[in-house]
CSV table of C-alpha atoms and ligand atoms in Angstrom, one decimal:
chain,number,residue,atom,x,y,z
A,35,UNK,CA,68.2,218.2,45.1
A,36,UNK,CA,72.2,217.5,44.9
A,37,UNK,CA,73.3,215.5,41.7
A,38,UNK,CA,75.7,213.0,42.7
A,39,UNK,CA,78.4,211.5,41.3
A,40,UNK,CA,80.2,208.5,42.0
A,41,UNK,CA,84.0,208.4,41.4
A,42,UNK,CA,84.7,204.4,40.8
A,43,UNK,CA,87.6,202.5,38.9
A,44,UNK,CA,87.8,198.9,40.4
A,45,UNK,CA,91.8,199.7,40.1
A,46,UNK,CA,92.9,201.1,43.2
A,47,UNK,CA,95.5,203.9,43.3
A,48,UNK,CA,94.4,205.8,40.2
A,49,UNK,CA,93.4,209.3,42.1
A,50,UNK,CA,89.6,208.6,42.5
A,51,UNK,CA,90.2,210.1,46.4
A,52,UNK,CA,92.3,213.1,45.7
A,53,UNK,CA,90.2,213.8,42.8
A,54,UNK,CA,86.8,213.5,44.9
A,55,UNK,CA,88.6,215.7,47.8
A,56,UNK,CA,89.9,218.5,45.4
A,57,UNK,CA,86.8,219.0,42.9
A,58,UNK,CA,84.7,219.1,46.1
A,59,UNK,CA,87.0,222.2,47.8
A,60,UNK,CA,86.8,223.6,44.5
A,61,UNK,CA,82.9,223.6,43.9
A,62,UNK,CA,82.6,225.0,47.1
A,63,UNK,CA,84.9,227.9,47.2
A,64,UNK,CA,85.2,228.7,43.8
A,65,UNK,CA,81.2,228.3,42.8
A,66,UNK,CA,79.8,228.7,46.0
A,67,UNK,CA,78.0,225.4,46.2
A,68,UNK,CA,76.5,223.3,48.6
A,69,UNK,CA,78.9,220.1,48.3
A,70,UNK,CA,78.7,216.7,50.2
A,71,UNK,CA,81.8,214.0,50.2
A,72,UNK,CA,80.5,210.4,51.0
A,73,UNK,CA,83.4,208.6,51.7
A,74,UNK,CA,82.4,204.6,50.8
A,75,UNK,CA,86.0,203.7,50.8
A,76,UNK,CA,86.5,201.5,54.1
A,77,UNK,CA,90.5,202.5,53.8
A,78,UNK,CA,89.1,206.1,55.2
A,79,UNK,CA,91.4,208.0,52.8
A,80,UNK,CA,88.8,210.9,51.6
A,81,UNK,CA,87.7,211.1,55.3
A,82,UNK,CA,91.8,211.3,56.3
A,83,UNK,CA,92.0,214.1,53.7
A,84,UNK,CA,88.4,216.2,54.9
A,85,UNK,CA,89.1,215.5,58.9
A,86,UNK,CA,90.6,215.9,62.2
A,87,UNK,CA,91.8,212.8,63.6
A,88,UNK,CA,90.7,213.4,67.3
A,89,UNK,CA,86.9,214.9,65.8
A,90,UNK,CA,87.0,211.3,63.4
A,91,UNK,CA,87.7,209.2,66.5
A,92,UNK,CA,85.0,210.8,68.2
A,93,UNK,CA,82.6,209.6,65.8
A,94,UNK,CA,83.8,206.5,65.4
A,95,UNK,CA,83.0,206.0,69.0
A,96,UNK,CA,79.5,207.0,68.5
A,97,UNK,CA,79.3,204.7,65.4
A,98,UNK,CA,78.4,207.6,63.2
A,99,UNK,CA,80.0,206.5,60.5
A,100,UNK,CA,79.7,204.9,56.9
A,101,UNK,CA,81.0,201.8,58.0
A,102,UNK,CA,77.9,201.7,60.8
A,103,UNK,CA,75.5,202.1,58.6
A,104,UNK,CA,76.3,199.2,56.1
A,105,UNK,CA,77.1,196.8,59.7
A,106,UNK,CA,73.4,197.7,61.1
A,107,UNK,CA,71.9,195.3,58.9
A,108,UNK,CA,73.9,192.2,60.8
A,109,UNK,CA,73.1,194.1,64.0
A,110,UNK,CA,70.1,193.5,66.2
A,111,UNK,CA,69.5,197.6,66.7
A,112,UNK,CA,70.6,200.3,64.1
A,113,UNK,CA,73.0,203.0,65.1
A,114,UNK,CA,73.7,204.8,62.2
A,115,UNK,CA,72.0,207.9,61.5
A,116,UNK,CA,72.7,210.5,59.0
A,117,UNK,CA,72.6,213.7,60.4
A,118,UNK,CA,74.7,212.9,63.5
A,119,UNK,CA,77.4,211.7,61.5
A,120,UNK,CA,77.8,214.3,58.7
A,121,UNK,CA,80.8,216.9,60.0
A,122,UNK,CA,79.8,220.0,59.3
A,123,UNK,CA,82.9,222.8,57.4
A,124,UNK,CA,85.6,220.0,56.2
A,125,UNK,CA,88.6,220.6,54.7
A,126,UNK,CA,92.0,221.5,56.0
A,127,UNK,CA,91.5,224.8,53.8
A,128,UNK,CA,91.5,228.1,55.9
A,129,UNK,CA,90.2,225.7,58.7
A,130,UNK,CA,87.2,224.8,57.2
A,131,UNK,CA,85.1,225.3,54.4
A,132,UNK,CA,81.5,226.3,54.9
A,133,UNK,CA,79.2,224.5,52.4
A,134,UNK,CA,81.8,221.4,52.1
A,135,UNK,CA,80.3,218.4,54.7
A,136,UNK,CA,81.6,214.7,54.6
A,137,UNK,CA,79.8,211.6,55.5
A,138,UNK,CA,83.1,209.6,57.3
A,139,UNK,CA,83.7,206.4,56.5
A,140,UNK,CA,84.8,204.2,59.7
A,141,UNK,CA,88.3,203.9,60.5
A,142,UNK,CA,87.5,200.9,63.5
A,143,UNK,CA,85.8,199.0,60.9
A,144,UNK,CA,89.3,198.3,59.1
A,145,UNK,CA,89.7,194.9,60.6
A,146,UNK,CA,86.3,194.0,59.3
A,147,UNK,CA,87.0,194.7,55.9
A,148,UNK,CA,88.2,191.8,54.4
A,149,UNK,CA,84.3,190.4,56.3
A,150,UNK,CA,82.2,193.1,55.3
A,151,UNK,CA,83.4,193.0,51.6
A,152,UNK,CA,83.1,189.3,51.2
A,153,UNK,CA,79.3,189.4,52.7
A,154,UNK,CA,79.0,192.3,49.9
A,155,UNK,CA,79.9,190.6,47.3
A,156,UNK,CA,78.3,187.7,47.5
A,157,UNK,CA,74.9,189.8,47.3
A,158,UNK,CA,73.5,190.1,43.8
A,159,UNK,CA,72.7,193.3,42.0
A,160,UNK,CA,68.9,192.9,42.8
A,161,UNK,CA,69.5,193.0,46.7
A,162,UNK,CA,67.8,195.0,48.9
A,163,UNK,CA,71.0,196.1,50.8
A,164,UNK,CA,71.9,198.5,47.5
A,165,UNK,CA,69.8,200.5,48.6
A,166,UNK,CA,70.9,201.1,52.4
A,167,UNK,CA,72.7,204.5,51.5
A,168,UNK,CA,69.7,206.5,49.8
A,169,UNK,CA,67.5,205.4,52.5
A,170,UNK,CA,69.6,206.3,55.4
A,171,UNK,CA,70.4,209.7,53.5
A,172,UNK,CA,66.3,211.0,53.0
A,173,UNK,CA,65.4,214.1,52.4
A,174,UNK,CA,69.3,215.4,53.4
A,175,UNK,CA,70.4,215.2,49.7
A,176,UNK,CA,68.0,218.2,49.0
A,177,UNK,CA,70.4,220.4,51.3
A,178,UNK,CA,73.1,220.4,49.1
A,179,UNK,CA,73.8,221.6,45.1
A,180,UNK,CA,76.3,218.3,44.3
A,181,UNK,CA,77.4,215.2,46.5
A,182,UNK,CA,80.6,213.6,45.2
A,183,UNK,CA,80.7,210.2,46.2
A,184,UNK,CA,84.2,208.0,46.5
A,185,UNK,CA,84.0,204.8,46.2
A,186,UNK,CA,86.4,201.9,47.1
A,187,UNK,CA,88.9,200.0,44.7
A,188,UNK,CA,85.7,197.7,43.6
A,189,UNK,CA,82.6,197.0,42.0
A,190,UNK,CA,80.5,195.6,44.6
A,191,UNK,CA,77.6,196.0,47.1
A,192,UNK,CA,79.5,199.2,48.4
A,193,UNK,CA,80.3,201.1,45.3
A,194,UNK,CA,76.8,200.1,44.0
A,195,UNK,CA,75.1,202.1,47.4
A,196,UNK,CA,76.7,204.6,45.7
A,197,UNK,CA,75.6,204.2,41.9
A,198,UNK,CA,72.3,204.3,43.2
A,199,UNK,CA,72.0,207.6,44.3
A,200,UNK,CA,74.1,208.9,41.0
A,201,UNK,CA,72.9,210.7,38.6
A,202,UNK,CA,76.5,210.1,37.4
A,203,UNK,CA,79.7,208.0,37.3
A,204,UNK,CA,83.2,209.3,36.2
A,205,UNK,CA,85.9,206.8,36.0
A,206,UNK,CA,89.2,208.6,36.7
A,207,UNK,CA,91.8,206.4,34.8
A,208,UNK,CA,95.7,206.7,34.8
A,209,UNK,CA,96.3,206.8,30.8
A,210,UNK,CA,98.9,203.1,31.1
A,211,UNK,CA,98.3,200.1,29.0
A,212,UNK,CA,97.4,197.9,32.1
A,213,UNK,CA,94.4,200.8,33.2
A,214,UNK,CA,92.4,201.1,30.0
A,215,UNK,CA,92.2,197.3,29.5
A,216,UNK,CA,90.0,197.2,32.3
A,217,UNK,CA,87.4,199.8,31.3
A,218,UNK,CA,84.9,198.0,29.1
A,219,UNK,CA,84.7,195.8,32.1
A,220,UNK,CA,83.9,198.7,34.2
A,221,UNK,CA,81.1,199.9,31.7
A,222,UNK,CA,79.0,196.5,31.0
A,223,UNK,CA,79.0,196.2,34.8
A,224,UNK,CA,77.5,199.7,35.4
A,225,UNK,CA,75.3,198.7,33.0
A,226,UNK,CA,74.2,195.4,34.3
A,227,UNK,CA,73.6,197.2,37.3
A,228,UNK,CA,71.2,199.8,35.6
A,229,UNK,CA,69.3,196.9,33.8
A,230,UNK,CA,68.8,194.9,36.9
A,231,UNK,CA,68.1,197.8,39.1
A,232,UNK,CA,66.0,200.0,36.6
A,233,UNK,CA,68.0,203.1,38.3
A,234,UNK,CA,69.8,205.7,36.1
A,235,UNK,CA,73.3,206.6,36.7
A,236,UNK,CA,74.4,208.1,33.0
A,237,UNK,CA,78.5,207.8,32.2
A,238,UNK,CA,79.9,211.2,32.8
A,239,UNK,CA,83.0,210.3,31.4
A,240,UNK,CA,87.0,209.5,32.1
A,241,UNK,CA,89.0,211.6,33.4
A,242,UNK,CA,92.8,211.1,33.0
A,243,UNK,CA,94.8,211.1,36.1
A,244,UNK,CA,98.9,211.1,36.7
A,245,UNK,CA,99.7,211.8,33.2
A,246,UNK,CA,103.2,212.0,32.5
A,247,UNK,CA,103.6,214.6,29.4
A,248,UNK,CA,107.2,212.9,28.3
A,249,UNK,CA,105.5,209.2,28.1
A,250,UNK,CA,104.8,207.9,24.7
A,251,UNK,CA,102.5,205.4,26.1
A,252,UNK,CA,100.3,207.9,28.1
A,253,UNK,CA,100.1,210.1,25.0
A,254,UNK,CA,99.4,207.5,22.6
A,255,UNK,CA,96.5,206.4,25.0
A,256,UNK,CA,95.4,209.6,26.0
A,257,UNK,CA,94.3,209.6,21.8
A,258,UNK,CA,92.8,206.0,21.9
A,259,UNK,CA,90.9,207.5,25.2
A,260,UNK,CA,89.2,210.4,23.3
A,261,UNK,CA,88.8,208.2,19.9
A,262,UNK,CA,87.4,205.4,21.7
A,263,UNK,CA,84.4,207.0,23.8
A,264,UNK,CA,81.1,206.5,22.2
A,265,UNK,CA,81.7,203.3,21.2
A,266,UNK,CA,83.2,201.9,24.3
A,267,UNK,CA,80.3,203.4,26.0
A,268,UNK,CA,82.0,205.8,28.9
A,269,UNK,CA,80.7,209.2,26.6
A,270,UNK,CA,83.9,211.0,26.6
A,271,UNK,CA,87.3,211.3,27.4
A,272,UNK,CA,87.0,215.0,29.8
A,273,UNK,CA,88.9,217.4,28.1
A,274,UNK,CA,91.4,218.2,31.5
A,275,UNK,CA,94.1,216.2,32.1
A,276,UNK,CA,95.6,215.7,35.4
A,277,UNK,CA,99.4,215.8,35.2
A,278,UNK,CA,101.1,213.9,38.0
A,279,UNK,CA,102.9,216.2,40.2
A,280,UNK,CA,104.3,216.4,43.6
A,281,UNK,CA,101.8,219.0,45.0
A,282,UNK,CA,98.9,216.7,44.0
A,283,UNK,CA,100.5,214.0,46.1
A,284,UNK,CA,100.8,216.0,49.0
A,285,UNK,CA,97.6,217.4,49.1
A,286,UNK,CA,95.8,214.6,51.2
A,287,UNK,CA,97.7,215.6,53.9
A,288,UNK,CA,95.6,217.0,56.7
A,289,UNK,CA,98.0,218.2,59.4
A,290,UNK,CA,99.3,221.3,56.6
A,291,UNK,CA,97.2,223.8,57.1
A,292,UNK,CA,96.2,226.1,53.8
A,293,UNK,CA,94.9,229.3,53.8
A,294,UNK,CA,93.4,229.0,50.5
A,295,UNK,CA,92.7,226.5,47.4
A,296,UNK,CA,96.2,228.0,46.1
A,297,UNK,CA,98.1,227.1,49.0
A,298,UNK,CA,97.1,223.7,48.9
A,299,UNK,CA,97.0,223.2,45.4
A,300,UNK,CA,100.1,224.8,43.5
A,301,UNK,CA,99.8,227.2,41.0
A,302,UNK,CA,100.1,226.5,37.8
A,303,UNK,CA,99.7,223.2,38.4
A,304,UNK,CA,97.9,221.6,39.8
A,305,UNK,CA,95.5,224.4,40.5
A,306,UNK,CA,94.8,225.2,37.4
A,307,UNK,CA,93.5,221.5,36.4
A,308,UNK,CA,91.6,221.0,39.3
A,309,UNK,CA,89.7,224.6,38.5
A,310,UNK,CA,89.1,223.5,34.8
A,311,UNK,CA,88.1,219.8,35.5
A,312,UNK,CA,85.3,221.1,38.4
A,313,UNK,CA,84.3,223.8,35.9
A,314,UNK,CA,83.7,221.1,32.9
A,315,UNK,CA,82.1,218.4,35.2
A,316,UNK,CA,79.6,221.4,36.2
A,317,UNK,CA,78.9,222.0,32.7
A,318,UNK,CA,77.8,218.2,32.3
A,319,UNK,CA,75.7,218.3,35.1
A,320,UNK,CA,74.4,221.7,34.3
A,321,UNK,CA,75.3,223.6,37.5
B,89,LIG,N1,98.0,213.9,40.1
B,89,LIG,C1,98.7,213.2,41.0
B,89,LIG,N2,100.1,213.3,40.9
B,89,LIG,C2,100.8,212.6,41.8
B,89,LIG,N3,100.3,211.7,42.7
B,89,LIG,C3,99.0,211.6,42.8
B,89,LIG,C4,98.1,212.4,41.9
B,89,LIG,N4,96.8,212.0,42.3
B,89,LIG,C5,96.9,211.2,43.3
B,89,LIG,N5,98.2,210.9,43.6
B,89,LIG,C6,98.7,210.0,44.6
B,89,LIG,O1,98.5,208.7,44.2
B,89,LIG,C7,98.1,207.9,45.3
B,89,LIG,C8,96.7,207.3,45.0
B,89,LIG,O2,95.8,208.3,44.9
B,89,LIG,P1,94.3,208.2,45.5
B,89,LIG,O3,94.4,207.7,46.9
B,89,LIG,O4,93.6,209.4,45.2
B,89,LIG,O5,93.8,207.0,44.5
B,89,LIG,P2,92.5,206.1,44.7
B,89,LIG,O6,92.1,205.7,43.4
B,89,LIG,O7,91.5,206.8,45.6
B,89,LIG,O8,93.1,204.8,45.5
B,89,LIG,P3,92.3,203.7,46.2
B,89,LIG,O9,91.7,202.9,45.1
B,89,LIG,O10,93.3,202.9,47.0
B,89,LIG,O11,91.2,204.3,47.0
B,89,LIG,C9,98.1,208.7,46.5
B,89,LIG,O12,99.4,208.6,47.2
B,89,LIG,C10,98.0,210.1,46.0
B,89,LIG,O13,98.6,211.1,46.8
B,90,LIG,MG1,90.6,206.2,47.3
């Protein structure tokens, strides 16, 4: 059976997707494992990042998509099933990585964001509609070693499909005054969601994202970060820290076409973060 783990922060913009996308290419080529990406995120970014356009319009067309399955419940006759809409090798890496799938979020279903999310979070944590992901997925979480799960810019019913099939959460946090203020909130909602749910998802940790090394005010709450964990409930402060960089930006585009992890991801950096930060999230989870 995979462990999963969600990658949420109900700030947008703070690298949850390029995170997701890189430690996924990572844990497959460098460890050899089995890795699904479940794209949540209606904006489609982690799917832009893993997909061909033309293959990605073709199952939108189907419906396959994430998006389908959390419509069907509004629809007379479901649609959505999981095995036709997982693509199979993703990546823009040497063309494909065997062992990396996705599960696409919809890019038609755009329009009906602003809809969809309102229905969502309306809906309580005790609703039955939490649980639409694990039970579309089955048995197909056993075929893999890890799912990494992105989730969109928010706490509600969509993110929480995803909390409940985590064993764990990692909040990726960009180390600014404005980010950290907002991550008790974060915690006590994860764990409102656990005592109203009675499901496990255990805090993995943050992960610092677009550090910049010459900022006093990164620095000084990168130390707060690490000091503050236990108490604040998130467990730890992961000991890699992703630098900003221009490489890392330009990852998420598709159309270049890498031969390998080091073509995509600069050496030393940001190749050398992304190895050490898959390597210590696989030590949490004990892979
Ligand atoms: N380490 C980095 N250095 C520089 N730019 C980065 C880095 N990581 C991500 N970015 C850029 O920052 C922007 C936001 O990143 P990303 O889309 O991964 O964030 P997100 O948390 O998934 O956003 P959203 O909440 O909207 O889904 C993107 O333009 C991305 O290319
Ligand atoms: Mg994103």
């Amino acid at each position: 059976m995979a462990i999963s783990i969600s990658l949420i922060n109900m700030k947008g913009g703070v690298g949850k997707t390029t995170l997701t996308v890189a430690l996924a290419e990572f844990m497959a080529l460098e460890h050899g494992l089995r890795v699904l990406v479940i794209d949540l995120d209606p904006q489609s970014n982690a799917s832009a990042c893993l997909m061909d356009l033309e293959r990605w319009k073709r199952r939108n067309m189907r419906g396959q998509t994430i998006m389908r399955l959390f419509l069907d419940p509004f629809k007379n006759w479901p649609v959505f099933s999981a095995q036709e809409a997982v693509v199979r090798n993703a990546s823009n890496i040497g063309g494909g990585i065997a062992g990396l799938d996705l599960m696409p979020s919809g890019m038609e279903l755009m329009d009906l964001q602003d809809s969809l999310m309102s229905v969502f979070s309306e809906q309580d944590e005790q609703s039955p509609l939490i649980y639409l992901l694990r039970e579309a997925l089955g048995k197909m979480l056993s075929d893999y070693d890890i799912a990494l799960i992105d989730c969109p810019p928010s706490l509600g019913l969509i993110t929480q499909n995803g909390l409940a099939i985590s064993d764990y959460y990692l909040i990726p946090v960009i180390p600014e005054t404005m980010s950290i203020h907002g991550i008790p909130q974060i915690v006590s909602r994860v764990n409102r969601f656990k005592r109203q749910t009675g499901l496990e998802t255990q805090a993995m940790g943050i992960v610092a994202t677009k550090y910049r090394q010459q900022n006093q005010e990164h620095l000084h709450n990168l130390s707060d970060l690490r000091a503050g964990a236990q108490k604040k409930g998130y467990q730890r402060l992961l000991e890699t820290v992703i630098h900003e960089s221009t490489p890392a930006a330009n990852a998420v585009n598709f159309r270049l076409q890498p031969a390998k992890l080091r073509d995509k991801y600069a050496s030393p950096r940001p190749f050398n973060e992304y190895r050490d930060l898959s390597r210590e999230v696989l030590k949490y989870v004990g892979k």
